[in-house]
Coordinates of C-alpha atoms in Angstrom, one line a residue:
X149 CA 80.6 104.7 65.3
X150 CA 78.4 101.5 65.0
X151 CA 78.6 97.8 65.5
X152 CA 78.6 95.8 61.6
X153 CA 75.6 93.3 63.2
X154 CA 73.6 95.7 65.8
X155 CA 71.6 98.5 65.1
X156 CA 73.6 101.9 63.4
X157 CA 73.9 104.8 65.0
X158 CA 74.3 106.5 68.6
X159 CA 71.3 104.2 69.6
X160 CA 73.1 101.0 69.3
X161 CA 76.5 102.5 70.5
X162 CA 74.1 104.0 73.8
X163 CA 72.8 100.4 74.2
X164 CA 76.1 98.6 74.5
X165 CA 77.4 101.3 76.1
X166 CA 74.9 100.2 79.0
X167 CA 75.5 96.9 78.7
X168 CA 79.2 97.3 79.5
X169 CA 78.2 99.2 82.4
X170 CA 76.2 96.8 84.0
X171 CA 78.5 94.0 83.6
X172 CA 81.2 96.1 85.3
X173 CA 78.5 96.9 88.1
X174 CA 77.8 93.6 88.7
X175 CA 81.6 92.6 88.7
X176 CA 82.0 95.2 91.4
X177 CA 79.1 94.1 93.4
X178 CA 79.9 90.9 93.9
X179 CA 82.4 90.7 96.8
X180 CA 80.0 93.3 98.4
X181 CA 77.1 90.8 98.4
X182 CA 79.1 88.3 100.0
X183 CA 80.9 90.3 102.9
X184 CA 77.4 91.5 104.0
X185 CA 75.9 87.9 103.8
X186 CA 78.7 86.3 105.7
X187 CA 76.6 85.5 109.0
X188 CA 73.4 84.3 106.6
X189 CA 75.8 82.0 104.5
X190 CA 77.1 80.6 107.5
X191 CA 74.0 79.9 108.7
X192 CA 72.2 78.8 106.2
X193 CA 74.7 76.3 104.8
X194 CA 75.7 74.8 108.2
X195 CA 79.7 76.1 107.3
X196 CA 81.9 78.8 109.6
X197 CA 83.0 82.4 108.9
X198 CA 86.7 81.3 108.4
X199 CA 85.3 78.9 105.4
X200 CA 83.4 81.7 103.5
X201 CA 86.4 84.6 103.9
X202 CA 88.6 81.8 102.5
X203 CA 85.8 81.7 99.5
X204 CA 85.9 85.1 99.3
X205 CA 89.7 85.6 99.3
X206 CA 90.1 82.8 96.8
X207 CA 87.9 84.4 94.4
X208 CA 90.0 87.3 94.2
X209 CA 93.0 85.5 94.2
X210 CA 91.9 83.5 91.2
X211 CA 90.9 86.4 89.2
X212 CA 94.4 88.2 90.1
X213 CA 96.6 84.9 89.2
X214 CA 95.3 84.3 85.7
X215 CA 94.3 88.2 84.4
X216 CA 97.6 88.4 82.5
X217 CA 96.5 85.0 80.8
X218 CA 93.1 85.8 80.5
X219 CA 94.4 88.9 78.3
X220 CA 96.8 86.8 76.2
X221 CA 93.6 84.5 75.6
X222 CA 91.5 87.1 74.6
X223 CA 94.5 88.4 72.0
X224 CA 94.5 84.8 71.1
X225 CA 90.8 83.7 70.6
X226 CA 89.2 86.8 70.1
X227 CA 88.3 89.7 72.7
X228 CA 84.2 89.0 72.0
X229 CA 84.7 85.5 72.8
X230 CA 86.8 86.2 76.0
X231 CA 84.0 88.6 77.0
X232 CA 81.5 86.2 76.5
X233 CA 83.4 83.1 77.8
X234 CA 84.1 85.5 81.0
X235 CA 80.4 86.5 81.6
X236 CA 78.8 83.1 81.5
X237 CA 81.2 81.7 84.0
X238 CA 80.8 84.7 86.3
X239 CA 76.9 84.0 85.4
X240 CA 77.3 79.8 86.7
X241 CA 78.9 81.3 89.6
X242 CA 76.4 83.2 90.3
X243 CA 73.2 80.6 89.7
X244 CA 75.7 78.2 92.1
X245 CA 75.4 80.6 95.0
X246 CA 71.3 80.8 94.4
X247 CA 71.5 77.2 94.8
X248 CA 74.4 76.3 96.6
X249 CA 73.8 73.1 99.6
X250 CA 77.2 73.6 101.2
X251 CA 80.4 75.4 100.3
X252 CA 82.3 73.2 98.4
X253 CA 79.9 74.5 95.3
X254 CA 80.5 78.2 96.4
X255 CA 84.3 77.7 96.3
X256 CA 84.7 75.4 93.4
X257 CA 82.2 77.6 90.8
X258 CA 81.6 81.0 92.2
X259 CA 85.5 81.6 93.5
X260 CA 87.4 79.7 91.2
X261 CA 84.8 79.4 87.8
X262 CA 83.6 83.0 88.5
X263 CA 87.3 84.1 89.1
X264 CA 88.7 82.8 86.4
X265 CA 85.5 84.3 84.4
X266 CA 86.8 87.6 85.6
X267 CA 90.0 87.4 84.7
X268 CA 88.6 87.3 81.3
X269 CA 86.3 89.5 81.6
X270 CA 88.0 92.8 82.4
X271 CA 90.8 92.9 80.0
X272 CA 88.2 92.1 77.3
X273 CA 86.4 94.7 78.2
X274 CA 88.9 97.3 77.9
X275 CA 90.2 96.4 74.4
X276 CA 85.9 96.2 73.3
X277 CA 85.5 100.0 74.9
X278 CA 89.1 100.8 73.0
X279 CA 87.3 98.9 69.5
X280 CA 83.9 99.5 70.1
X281 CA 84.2 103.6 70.5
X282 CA 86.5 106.3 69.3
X283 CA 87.0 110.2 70.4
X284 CA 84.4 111.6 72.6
X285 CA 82.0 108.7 72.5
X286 CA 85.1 106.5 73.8
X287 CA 85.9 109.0 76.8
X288 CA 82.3 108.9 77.7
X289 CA 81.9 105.2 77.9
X290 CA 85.1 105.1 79.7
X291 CA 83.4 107.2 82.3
X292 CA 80.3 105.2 82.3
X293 CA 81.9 102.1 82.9
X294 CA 84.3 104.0 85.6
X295 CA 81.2 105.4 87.3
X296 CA 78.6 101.9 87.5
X297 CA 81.8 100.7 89.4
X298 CA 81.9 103.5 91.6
X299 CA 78.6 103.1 92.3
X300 CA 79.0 99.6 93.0
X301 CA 81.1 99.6 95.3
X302 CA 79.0 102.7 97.2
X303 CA 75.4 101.0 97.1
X304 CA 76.8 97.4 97.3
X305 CA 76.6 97.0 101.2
X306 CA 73.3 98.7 101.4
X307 CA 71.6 96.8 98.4
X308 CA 73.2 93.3 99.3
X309 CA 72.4 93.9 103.1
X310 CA 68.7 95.0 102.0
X311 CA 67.7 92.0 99.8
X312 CA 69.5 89.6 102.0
X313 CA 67.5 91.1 105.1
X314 CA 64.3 91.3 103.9
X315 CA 64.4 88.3 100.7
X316 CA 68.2 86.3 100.9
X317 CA 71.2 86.0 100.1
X318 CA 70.1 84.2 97.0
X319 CA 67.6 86.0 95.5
X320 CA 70.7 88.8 95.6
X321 CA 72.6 86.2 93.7
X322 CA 70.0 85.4 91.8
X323 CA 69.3 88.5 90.7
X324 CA 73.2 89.4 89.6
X325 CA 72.8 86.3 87.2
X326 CA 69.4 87.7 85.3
X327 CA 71.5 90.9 85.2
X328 CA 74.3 88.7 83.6
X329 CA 71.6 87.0 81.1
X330 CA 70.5 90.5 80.0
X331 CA 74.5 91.6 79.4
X332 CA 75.2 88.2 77.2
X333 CA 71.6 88.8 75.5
X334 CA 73.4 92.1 73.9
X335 CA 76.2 90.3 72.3
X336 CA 74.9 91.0 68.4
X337 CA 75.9 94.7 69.6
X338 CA 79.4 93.7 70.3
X339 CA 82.1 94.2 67.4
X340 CA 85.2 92.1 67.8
X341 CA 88.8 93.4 67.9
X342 CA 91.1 91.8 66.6
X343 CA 94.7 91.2 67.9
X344 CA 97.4 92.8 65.8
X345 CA 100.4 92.5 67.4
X346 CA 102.6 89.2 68.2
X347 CA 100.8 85.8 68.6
X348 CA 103.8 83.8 70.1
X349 CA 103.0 82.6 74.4
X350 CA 105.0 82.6 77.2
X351 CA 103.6 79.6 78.8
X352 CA 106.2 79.5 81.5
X353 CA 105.8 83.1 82.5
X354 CA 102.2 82.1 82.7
X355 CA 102.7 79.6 85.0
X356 CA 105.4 81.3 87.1
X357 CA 103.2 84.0 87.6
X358 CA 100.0 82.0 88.9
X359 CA 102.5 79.6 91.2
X360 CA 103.8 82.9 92.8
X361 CA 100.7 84.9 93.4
X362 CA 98.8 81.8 94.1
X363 CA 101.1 80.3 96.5
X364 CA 101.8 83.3 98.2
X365 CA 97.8 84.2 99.4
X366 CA 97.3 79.8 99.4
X367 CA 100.1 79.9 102.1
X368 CA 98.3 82.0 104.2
X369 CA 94.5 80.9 103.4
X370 CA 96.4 77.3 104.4
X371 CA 97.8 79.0 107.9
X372 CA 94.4 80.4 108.8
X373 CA 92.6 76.6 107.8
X374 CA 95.7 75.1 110.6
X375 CA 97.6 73.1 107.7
X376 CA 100.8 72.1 107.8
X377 CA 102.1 73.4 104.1
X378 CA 101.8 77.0 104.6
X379 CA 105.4 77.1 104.7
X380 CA 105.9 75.5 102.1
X381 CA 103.4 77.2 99.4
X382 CA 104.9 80.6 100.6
X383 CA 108.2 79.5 100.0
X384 CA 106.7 78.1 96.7
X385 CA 105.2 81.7 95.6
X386 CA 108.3 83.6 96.5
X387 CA 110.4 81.8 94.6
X388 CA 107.9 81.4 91.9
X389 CA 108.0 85.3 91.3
X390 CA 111.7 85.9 91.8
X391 CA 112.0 83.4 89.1
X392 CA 109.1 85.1 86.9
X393 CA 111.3 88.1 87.3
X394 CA 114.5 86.3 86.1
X395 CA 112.4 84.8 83.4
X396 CA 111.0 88.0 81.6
X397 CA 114.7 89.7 81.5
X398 CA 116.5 86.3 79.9
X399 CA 113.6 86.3 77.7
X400 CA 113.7 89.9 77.1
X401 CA 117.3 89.5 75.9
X402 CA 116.9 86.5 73.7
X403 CA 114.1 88.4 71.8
X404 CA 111.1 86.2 72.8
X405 CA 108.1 86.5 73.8
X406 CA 107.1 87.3 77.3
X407 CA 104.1 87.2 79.1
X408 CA 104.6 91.1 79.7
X409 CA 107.3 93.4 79.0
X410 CA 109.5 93.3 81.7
X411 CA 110.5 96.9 80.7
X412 CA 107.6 98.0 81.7
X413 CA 109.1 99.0 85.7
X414 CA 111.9 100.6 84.1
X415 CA 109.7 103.6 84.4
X416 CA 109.6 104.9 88.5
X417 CA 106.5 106.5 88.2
X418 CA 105.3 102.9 86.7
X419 CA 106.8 101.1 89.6
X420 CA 105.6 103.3 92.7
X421 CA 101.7 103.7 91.2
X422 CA 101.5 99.8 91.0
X423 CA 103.0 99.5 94.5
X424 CA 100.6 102.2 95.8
X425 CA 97.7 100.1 94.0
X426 CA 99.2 97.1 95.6
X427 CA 99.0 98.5 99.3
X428 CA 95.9 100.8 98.5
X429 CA 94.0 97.3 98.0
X430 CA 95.4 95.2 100.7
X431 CA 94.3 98.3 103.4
X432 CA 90.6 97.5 101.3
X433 CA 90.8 94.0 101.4
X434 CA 91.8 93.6 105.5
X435 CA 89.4 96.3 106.1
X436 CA 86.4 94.7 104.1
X437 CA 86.5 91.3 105.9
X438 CA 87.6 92.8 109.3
X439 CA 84.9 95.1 109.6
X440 CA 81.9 93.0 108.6
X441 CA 82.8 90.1 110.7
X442 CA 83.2 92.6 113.9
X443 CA 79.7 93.6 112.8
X444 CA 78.1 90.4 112.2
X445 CA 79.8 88.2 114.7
X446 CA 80.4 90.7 117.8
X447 CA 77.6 92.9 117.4
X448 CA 75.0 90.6 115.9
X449 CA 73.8 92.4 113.2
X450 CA 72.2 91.0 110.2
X451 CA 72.7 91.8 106.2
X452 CA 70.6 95.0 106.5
X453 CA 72.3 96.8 109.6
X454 CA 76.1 96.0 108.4
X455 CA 75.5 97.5 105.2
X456 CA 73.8 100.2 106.7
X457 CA 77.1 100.7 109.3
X458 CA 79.4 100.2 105.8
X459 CA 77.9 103.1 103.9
X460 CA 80.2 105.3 106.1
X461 CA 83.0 104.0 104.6
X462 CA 81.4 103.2 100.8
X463 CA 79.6 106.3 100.3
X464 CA 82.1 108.8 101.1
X465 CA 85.0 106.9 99.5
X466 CA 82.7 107.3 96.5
X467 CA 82.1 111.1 97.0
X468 CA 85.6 111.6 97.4
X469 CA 86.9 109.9 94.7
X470 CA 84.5 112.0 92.3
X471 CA 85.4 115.1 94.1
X472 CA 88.9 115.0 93.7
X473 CA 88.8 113.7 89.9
X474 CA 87.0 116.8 89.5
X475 CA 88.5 119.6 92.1
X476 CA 92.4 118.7 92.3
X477 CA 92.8 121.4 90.1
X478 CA 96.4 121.8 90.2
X479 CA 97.3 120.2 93.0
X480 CA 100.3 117.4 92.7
X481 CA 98.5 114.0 92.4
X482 CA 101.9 112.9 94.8
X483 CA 100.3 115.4 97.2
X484 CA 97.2 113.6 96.8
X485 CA 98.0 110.2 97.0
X486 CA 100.2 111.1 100.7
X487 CA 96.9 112.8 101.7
X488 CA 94.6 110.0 101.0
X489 CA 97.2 107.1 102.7
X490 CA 97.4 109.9 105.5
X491 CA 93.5 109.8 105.8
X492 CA 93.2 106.2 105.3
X493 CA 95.4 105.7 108.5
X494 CA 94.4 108.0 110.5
X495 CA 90.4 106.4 110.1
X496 CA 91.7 102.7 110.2
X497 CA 94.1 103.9 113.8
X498 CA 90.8 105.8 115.2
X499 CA 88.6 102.5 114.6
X500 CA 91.1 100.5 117.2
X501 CA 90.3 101.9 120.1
X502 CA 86.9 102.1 119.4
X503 CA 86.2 98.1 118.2
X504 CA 86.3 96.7 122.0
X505 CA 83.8 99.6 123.3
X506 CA 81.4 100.2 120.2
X507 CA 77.9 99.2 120.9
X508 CA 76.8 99.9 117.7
X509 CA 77.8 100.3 114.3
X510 CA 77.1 104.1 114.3
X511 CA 80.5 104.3 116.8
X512 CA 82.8 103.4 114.1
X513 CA 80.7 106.5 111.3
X514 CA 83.6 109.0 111.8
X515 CA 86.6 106.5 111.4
X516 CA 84.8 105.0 108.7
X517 CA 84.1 108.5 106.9
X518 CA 87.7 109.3 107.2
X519 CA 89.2 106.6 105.8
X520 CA 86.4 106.1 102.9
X521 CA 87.7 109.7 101.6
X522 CA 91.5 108.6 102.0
X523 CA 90.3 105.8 99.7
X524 CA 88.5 107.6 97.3
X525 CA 91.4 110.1 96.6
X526 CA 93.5 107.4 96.3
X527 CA 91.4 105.8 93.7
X528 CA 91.0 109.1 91.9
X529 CA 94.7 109.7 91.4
X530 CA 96.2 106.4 91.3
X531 CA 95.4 105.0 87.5
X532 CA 96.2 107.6 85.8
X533 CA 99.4 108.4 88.0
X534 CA 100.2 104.7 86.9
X535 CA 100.1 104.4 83.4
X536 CA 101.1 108.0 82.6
X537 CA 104.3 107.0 81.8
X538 CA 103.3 104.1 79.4
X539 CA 103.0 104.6 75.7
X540 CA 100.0 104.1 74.1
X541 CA 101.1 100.7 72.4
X542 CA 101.8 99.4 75.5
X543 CA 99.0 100.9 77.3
X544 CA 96.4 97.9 77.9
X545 CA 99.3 95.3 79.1
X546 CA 100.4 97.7 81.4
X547 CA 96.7 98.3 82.8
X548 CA 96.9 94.4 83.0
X549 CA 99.6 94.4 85.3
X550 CA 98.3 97.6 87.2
X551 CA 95.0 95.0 87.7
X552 CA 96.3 92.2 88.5
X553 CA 98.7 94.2 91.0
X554 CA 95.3 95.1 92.6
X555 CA 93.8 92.3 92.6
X556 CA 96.0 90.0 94.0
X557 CA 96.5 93.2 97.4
X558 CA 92.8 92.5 97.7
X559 CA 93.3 88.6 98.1
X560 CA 96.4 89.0 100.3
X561 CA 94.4 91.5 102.6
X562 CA 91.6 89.2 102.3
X563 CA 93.8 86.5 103.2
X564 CA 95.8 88.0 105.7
X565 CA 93.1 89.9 108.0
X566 CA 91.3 86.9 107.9
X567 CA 94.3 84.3 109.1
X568 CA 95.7 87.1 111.9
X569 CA 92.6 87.2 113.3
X570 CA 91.7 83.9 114.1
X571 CA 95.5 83.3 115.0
X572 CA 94.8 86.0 117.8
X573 CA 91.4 84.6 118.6
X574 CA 93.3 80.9 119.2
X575 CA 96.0 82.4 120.8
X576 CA 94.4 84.4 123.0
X577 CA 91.3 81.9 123.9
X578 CA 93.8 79.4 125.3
X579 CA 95.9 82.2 127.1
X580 CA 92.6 83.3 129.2
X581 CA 91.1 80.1 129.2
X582 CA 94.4 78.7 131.1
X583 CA 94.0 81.4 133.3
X584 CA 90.7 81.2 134.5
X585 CA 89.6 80.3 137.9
X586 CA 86.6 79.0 136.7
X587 CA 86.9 76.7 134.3
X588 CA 88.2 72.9 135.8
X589 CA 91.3 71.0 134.3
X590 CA 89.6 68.8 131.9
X591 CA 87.3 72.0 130.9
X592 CA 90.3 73.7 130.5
X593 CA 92.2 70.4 128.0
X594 CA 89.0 70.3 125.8
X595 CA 89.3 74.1 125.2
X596 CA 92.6 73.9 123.9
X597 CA 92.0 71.0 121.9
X598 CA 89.3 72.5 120.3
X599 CA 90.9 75.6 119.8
X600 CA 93.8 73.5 118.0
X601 CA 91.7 72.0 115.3
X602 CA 88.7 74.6 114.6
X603 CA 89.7 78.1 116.0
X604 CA 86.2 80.4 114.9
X605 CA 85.1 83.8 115.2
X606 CA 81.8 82.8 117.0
X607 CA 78.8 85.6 117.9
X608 CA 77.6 84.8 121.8
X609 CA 74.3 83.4 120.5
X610 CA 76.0 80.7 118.6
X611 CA 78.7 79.9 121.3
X612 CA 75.6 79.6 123.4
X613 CA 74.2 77.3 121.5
X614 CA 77.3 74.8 121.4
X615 CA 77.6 75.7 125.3
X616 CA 74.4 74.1 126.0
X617 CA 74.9 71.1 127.9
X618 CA 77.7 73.4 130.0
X619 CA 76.9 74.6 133.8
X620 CA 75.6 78.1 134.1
X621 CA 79.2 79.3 135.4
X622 CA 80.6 78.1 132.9
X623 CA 78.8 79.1 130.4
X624 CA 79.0 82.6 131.4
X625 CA 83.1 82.1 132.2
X626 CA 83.4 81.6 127.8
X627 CA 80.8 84.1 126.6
X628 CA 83.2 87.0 128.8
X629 CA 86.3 84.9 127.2
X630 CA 84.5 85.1 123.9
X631 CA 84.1 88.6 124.3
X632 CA 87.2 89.9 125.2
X633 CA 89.2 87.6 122.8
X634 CA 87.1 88.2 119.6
X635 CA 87.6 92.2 119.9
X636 CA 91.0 92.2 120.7
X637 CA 91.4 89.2 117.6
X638 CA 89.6 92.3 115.2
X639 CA 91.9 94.7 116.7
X640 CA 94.7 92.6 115.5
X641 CA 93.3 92.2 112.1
X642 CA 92.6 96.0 111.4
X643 CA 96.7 96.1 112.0
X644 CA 96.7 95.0 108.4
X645 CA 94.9 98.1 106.8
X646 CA 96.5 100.3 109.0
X647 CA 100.0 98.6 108.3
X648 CA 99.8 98.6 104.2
X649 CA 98.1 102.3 104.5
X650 CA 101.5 103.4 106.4
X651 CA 103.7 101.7 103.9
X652 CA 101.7 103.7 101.1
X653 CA 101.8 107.4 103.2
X654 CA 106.0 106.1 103.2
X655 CA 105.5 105.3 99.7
X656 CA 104.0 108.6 98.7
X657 CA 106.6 110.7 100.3
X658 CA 109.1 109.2 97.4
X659 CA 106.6 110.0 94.9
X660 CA 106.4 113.6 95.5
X661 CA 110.3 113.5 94.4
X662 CA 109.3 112.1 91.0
X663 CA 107.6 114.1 88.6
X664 CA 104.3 114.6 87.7
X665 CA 102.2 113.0 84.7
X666 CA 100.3 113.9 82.1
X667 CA 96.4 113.5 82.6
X668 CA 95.1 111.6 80.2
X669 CA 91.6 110.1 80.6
X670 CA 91.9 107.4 78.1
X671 CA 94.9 105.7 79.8
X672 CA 93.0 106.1 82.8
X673 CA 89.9 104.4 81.7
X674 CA 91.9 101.0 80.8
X675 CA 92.4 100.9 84.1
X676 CA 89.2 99.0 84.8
X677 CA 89.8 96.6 87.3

């Protein structure tokens, strides 16, 4: 197959093949370069760890909340232009990070612009590969794509930890951005596909469905900032998707149209594999901001050595994955699936123990290795267990809700980790600080009031910066508070991976009393996000 306007032939068909691969990598990448940076972005900006996880929760939760809309665009306007559209705002969020002053410019254009660019992005991208390709050529981009995200997410820590070690944080970002340039540069190569089936919009459905997944994860971002609305926007959210729910079905039956087909989770198989990718990504999402703060913050490590002390858990959640897409043989994907939440919980229950006692982030390898290969299974069986069920007219919009399923677990983990931990680290501050000997009444009120207003997961050289002024004693009385309290607050926060990985191994008993599906590749590879 060719494109109308690029060069003929497998040549031009090779090249945008390659350029869909990298824009996939560098979607994938993204996150990575930020969790790794966290310490130099607080730094360098002047702004605190709770500020940047919110940025980095946010991101995902923007590109979660409008994916089903950004696929409706893209039927509306035209897949190319939704592609394009979605690149260049990923690419302004990217130039805003190589030149971002403070974090208001990191929230409002790379987590919400570059959010809402990947919401278009990805379901463009699987209706282009569907267009672009046909037969074997198709399967084989499908791969490539499939694989320069796996990749990604392997080599992310170690490549973002590398250049924000030894160049910055913004030369990374700045380098994602040429790589965007390059992608966009290719777009003669790209043929359009047009839209065939119904143009009518749900544009309630649309917004139910951003006010409940937004809400939702902006409740608890709101909880962990100490605002008085979470509440309020969780109560908001809930009710938001029990009424998106209510929605689809009285549309259903009145024979309009609906921002997806509601018929869709009639199918148990269709049901369980989105709720598996639900709780498969909330274990990833608590586990990705948990475990480079405890490296950053308690240990002190910088870019280089927390990717280095990731790579446990990204490189064999890589090998994994390719090993059992290419050994299960006839194995039950169910079988699978329990095996990999088993794996995943066994790693994430090892790493507890371990957090208050490690010296160095070669102590948490074999928990890390563990649950990296729970993961990778998991993400080896899980698409295609998914949309197996779906017809193949209905395919991409169930692939849409399969991603946006995913997407919005990462945010909530995000979310969630982030907000439990400092809860624990206010909460048990102010217990120990009340109970120290050391520490004088007034010491003791200023603590407490502090603690109210900005609660921060602080390393011991920074808290010893800000404890300057302090007498020796007490100094000393805080950094062993510090200590004892930030460990215990990680503890805490790896109880979310561990608690949505024991939900899925529960989960993927029920599947293994359902039957099994039909491999099919294709389905699989629309799966992309």
């Amino acid at each position: 197959m060719s494109t109308p306007n690029g060069p003929t032939g497998w040549q031009g068909d090779r090249r945008l093949a390659l350029l869909l691969a990298m824009a996939m990598f560098v979607l994938v990448v993204d996150t990575s370069l930020m969790n790794v940076s966290i310490s130099a972005v607080v730094r360098d900006l002047g702004t605190t760890v709770s500020g940047v996880q919110s940025a980095i929760a946010l991101e995902a939760l923007v590109s979660a909340a409008f994916i089903l809309i950004g696929s409706k665009i893209g039927d509306l306007f035209g897949r190319k232009r939704a592609y394009l559209l979605g690149l260049s705002a990923y690419g302004v969020g990217a130039v805003s990070m190589t030149l971002a002053q403070s974090l208001t410019p990191i929230i409002v254009f790379w987590a919400v612009i570059g959010g809402l660019g990947a919401s278009l992005l990805l379901p463009a991208m699987q209706s282009l590969i569907h267009g672009n390709f046909s037969g074997p050529a198709q399967r084989k981009v499908y791969a490539l794509v499939g694989a320069a995200a796996s990749v990604a997410a392997a080599v992310g820590p170690l490549l973002g930890g590398f250049i924000t070690t030894y160049l910055s944080w913004r030369v990374a970002f700045g380098l994602e951005a040429v790589v965007i340039a390059v992608v966009v540069s290719g777009a003669r190569l790209v043929r359009d596909v047009p839209y065939q089936g119904d143009r009518s919009v749900d544009p309630v459905g649309a917004v139910l469905s951003v006010l409940g997944m937004g809400g939702i994860v902006l409740g608890v971002l709101a909880w962990q900032e100490g605002a008085e609305s979470v509440g309020l926007l969780v109560l908001v959210g809930a009710a938001a998707l029990l009424g998106l729910a209510w929605w689809l079905v009285r549309r259903q039956r009145r024979g309009a149209a609906t921002l997806l087909d509601p018929d869709l989770f009639r199918s148990p198989m269709f049901r369980i594999g989105v709720s598996q990718q639900l709780m498969q990504q909330i274990a990833l999402g608590g586990a990705m901001i948990a475990l480079p703060i405890f490296l950053q913050m308690a240990l002190g490590y910088d870019a280089m050595l927390a990717g280095l002390s990731l790579a446990p858990l990204s490189l064999s959640m890589f090998g994994a994955a390719l090993l059992a897409g290419r050994r299960a043989g006839r194995r039950r994907p169910a079988v699978l699936v329990t095996a990999g939440f088993a794996l995943l919980v066994v790693g994430v229950a090892a790493l507890l123990p371990i957090v208050p006692r490690a010296g160095s982030g070669w102590a948490l390898a074999v928990p890390l290795v563990v649950a990296g290969c729970g993961l990778g299974i998991l993400v080896s069986q899980l698409n295609n267990y998914t949309l197996s069920p779906v017809s193949e007219d209905r395919v991409s919009e169930a692939a849409g809700v399969n991603s946006a399923a995913g997407s919005f677990g990462l945010s909530f983990g995000l979310a969630f980790a982030g907000a439990v931990m400092l809860a624990s680290l206010s909460v048990g501050f102010g217990n120990q600080v009340d109970d120290s000997t050391v520490l004088d009444t007034g010491q003791k009120q200023h603590v407490t009031e502090v603690l109210r207003t900005d609660a921060e997961v602080m390393s011991d050289a920074q808290l010893q910066t800000m404890l300057a002024d302090e007498p020796e004693p007490v100094q000393a009385e805080l950094l062993r508070i510090n200590d004892d309290v930030r460990a215990r607050a990680l503890q805490i926060a790896l109880l979310v991976p561990l608690l949505a990985g024991a939900a899925g191994l529960v989960n993927g008993f029920r599947m293994r009393r359902l039957p099994d599906p039909d491999p099919d590749s294709a389905k699989e590879g629309l799966a992309l996000g």
